Coordinates of C-alpha atoms in Angstrom, one line a residue:
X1479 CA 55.6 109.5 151.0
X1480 CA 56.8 111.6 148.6
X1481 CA 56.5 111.4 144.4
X1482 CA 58.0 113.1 141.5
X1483 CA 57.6 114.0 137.8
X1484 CA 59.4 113.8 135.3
X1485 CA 59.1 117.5 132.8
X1486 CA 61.5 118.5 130.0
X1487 CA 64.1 121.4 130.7
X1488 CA 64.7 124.4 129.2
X1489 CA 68.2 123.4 127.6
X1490 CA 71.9 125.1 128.0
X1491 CA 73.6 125.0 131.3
X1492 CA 75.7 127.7 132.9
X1493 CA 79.5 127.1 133.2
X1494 CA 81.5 127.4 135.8
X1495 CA 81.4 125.0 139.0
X1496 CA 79.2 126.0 141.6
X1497 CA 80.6 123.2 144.1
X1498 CA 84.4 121.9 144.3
X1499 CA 84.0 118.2 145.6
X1500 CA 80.5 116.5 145.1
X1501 CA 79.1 113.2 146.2
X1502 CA 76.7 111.9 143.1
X1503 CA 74.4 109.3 144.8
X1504 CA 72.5 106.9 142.1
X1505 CA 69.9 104.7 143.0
X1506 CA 70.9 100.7 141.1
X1507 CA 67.5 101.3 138.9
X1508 CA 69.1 104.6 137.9
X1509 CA 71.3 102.2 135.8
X1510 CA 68.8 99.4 135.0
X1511 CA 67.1 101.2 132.0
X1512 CA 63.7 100.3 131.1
X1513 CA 63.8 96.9 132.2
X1514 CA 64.4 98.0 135.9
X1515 CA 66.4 94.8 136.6
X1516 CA 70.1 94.0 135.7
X1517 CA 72.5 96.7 134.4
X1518 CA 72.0 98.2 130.8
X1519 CA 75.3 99.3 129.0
X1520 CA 73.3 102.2 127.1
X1521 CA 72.2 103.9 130.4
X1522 CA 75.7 103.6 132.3
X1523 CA 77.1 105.0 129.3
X1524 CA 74.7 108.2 128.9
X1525 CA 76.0 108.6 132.8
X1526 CA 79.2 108.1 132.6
X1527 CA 79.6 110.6 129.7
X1528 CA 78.0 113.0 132.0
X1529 CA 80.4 112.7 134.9
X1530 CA 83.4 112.5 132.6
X1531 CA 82.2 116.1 130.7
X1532 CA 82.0 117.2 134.7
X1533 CA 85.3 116.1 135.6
X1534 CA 86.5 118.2 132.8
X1535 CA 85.4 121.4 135.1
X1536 CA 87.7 120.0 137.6
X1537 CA 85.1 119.5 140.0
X1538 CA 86.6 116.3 142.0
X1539 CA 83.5 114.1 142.5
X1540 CA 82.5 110.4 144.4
X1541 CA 80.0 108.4 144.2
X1542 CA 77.3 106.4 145.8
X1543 CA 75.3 103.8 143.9
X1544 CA 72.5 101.8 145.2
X1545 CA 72.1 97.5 144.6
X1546 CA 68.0 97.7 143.8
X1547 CA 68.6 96.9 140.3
X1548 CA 70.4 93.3 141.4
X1549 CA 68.9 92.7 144.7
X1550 CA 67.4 94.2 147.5
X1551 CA 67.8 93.5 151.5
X1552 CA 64.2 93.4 151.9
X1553 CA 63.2 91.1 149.4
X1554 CA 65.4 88.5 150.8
X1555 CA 63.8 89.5 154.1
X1556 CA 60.6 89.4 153.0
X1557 CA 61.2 85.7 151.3
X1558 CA 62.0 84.5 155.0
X1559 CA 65.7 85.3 154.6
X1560 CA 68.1 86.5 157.9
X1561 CA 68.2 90.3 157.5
X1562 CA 71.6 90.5 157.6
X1563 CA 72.1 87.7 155.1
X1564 CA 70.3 89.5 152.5
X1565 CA 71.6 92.8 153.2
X1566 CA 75.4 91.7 152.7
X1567 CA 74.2 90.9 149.4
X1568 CA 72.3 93.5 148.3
X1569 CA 76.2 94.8 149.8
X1570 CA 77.8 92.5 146.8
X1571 CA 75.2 94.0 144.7
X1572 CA 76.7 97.5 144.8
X1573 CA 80.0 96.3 144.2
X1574 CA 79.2 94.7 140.9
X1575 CA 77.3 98.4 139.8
X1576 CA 80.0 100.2 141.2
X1577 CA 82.6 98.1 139.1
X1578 CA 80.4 99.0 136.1
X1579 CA 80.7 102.4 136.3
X1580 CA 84.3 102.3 136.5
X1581 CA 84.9 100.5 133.5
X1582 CA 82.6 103.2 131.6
X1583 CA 84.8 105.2 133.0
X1584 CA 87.9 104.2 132.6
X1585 CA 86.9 104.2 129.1
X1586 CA 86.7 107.4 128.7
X1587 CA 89.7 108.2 130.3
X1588 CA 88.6 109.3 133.4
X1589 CA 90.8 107.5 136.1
X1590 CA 88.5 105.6 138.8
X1591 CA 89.0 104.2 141.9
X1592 CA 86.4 101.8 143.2
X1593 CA 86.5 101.3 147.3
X1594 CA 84.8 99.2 149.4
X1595 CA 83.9 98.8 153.2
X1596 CA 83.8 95.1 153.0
X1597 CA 87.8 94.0 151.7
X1598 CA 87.9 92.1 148.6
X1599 CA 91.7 93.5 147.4
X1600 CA 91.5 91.3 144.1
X1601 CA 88.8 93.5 142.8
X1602 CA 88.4 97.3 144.9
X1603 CA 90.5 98.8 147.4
X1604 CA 89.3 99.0 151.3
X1605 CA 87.9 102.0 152.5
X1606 CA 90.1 104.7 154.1
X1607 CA 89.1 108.0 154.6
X1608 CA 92.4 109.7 153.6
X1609 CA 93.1 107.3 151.4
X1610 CA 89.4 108.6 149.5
X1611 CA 90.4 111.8 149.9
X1612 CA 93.6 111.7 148.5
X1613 CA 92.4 110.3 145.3
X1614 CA 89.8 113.0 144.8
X1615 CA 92.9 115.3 145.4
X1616 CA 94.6 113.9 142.3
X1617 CA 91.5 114.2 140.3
X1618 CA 90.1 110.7 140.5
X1619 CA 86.7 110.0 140.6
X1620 CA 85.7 107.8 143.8
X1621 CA 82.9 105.0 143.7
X1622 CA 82.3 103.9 147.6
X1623 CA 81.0 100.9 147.2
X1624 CA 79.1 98.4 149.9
X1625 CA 77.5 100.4 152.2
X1626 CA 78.6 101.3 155.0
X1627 CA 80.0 97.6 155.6
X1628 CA 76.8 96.7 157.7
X1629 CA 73.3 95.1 157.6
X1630 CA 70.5 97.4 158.1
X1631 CA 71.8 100.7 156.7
X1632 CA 71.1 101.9 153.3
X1633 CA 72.8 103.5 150.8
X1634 CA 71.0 106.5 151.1
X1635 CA 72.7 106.5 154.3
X1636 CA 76.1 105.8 153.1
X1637 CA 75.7 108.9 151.1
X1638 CA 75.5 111.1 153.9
X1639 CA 78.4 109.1 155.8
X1640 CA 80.7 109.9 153.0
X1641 CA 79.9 112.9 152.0
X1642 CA 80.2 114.0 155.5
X1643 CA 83.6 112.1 156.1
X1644 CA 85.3 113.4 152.5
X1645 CA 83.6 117.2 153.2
X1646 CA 81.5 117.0 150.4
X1647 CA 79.9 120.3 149.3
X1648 CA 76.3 119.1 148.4
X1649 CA 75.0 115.1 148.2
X1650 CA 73.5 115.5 144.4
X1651 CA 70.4 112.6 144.7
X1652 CA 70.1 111.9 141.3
X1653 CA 66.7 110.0 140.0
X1654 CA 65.4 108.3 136.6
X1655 CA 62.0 109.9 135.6
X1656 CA 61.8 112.2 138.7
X1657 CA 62.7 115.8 138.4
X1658 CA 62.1 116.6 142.2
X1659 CA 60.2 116.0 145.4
X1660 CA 56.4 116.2 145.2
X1661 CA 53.8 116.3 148.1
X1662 CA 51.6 113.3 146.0
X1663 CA 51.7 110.8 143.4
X1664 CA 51.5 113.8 140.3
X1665 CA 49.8 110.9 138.1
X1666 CA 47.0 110.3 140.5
X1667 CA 47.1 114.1 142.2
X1668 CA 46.7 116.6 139.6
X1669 CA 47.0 119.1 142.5
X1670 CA 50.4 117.4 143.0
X1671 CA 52.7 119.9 144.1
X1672 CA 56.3 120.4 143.4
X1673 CA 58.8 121.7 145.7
X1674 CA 61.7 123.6 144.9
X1675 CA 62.9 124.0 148.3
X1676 CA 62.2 122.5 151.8
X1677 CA 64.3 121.7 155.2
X1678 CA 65.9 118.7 156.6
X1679 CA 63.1 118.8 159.2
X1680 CA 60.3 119.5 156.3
X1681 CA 61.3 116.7 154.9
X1682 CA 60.9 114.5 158.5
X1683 CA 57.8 116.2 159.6
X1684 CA 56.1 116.0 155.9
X1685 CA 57.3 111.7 155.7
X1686 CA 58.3 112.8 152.3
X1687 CA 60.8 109.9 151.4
X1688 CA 63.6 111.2 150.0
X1689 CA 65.9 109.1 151.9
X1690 CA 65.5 107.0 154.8
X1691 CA 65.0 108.7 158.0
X1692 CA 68.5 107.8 159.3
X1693 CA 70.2 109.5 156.4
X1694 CA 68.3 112.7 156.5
X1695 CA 68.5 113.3 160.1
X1696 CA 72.1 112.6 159.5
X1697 CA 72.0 115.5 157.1
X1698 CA 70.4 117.6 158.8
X1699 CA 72.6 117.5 161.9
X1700 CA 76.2 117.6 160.2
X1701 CA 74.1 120.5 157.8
X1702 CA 74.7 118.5 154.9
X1703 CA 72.6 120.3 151.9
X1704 CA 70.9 117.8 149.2
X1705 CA 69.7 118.4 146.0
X1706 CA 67.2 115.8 144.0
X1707 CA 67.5 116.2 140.6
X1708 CA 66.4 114.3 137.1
X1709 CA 69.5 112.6 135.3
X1710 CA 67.0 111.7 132.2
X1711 CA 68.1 114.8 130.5
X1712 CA 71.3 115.2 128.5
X1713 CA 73.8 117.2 130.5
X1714 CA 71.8 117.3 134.0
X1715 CA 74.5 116.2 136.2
X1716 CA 77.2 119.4 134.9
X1717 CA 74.2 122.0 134.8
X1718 CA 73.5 121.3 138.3
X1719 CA 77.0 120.8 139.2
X1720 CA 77.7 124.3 137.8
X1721 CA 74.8 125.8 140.4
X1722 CA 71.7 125.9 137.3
X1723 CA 68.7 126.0 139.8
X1724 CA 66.7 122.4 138.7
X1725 CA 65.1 120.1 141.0
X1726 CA 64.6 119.9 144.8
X1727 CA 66.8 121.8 147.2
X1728 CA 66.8 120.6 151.0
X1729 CA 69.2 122.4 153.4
X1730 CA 68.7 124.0 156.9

């Protein structure tokens, strides 16, 4: 497994977009706050002001957000639930956080689109590659929401899938209270180390779980560089955007 820290930066960011088309993927306790449950205003806020500051940089950015913070596939599993059953609605679950983070949005000004793999045309739009692409074209921000449309894949998984499909620059994995990838648990390892860089196959050969095996073999045969990063800090999201070395790097 792998395990992160959470340290303070330095401050300032560098402008000037290092990547033209990004795909932002958010895990749903990213968005939960300190509860870790349910989806608190005051956190999608403090995110949403960071993506609409980005978008400013014309950098045209999608996104991937998880359903943890609502329900997860595995719990239903584990509670004697059919797989599948419980992994559509963990699906249903990254809808209604997606549809969040467009109203924050939206709010702000910053014109959203919200699609989905599974249709349901009275709330999102079904997903089409060119379709996504053209909206990032005219400088909306894009939320794929419910997975890939099937049990048994993640959304670390969708990720890669879109970010591959729109031709994403970098898949920018950012965590609540993590700063990077670490070899062991930092609070019970105080030989913990941190890595700043490491391979797709590092990554698999190590078991360091940065995202499920599918998604990072994915990665690393379509080349598909990651970078893990802390979105505690103010302004995290456009200082890594703009290429300000923070967090983990994973490429080939």
């Amino acid at each position: 497994m792998c395990f992160f820290k959470k340290v303070k930066n330095s401050g300032g960011y560098k402008m000037g977009k290092a990547y033209k088309r990004v795909l932002l993927k958010l895990s749903g306790e990213a968005i939960a706050g300190e509860k870790g449950f349910g989806i608190d205003p005051k956190v999608v806020n403090k995110l949403t002001n960071q993506i609409a500051k980005a978008k400013k940089q014309d950098v045209e950015i999608a996104i991937v957000v998880g359903g943890g913070n609502i329900w997860r596939g595995k719990t239903g599993e584990a509670l004697g639930m059919e797989r599948a059953t419980a992994d559509s609605m963990g699906m249903l679950a990254t809808v209604m956080n997606s549809l969040a983070l467009q109203d924050s949005l939206e709010q702000k000004g910053v014109d959203t689109r919200v699609l989905t793999s599974v249709e349901m045309k009275a709330m999102a739009e079904p997903y089409i590659r060119r379709r996504a692409i053209r909206h990032l074209e005219k400088g909306r921000v894009v939320i794929f929401a419910a997975g890939i449309g099937n049990p048994f894949f993640s959304t670390d998984t969708t990720a890669a899938l879109r970010a591959k499909e729109i031709d994403a620059d970098v898949i920018l994995m950012g965590k609540n209270a993590v700063d990077g990838v670490y070899s062991a648990d930092p609070k019970l390892v105080k030989s913990a180390k941190k890595f700043d860089d490491l391979t797709h196959m590092e990554i698999i050969n190590r078991g360091l779980a940065v995202m499920d095996s599918t998604a990072i073999s994915f990665c690393m045969d379509n080349n598909l560089p990651i970078i893990v990063f802390s979105i505690d800090e103010e302004d995290n999201i456009i200082r890594v955007i703009n290429g300000e070395k923070m967090g983990t790097s994973i490429k080939k």
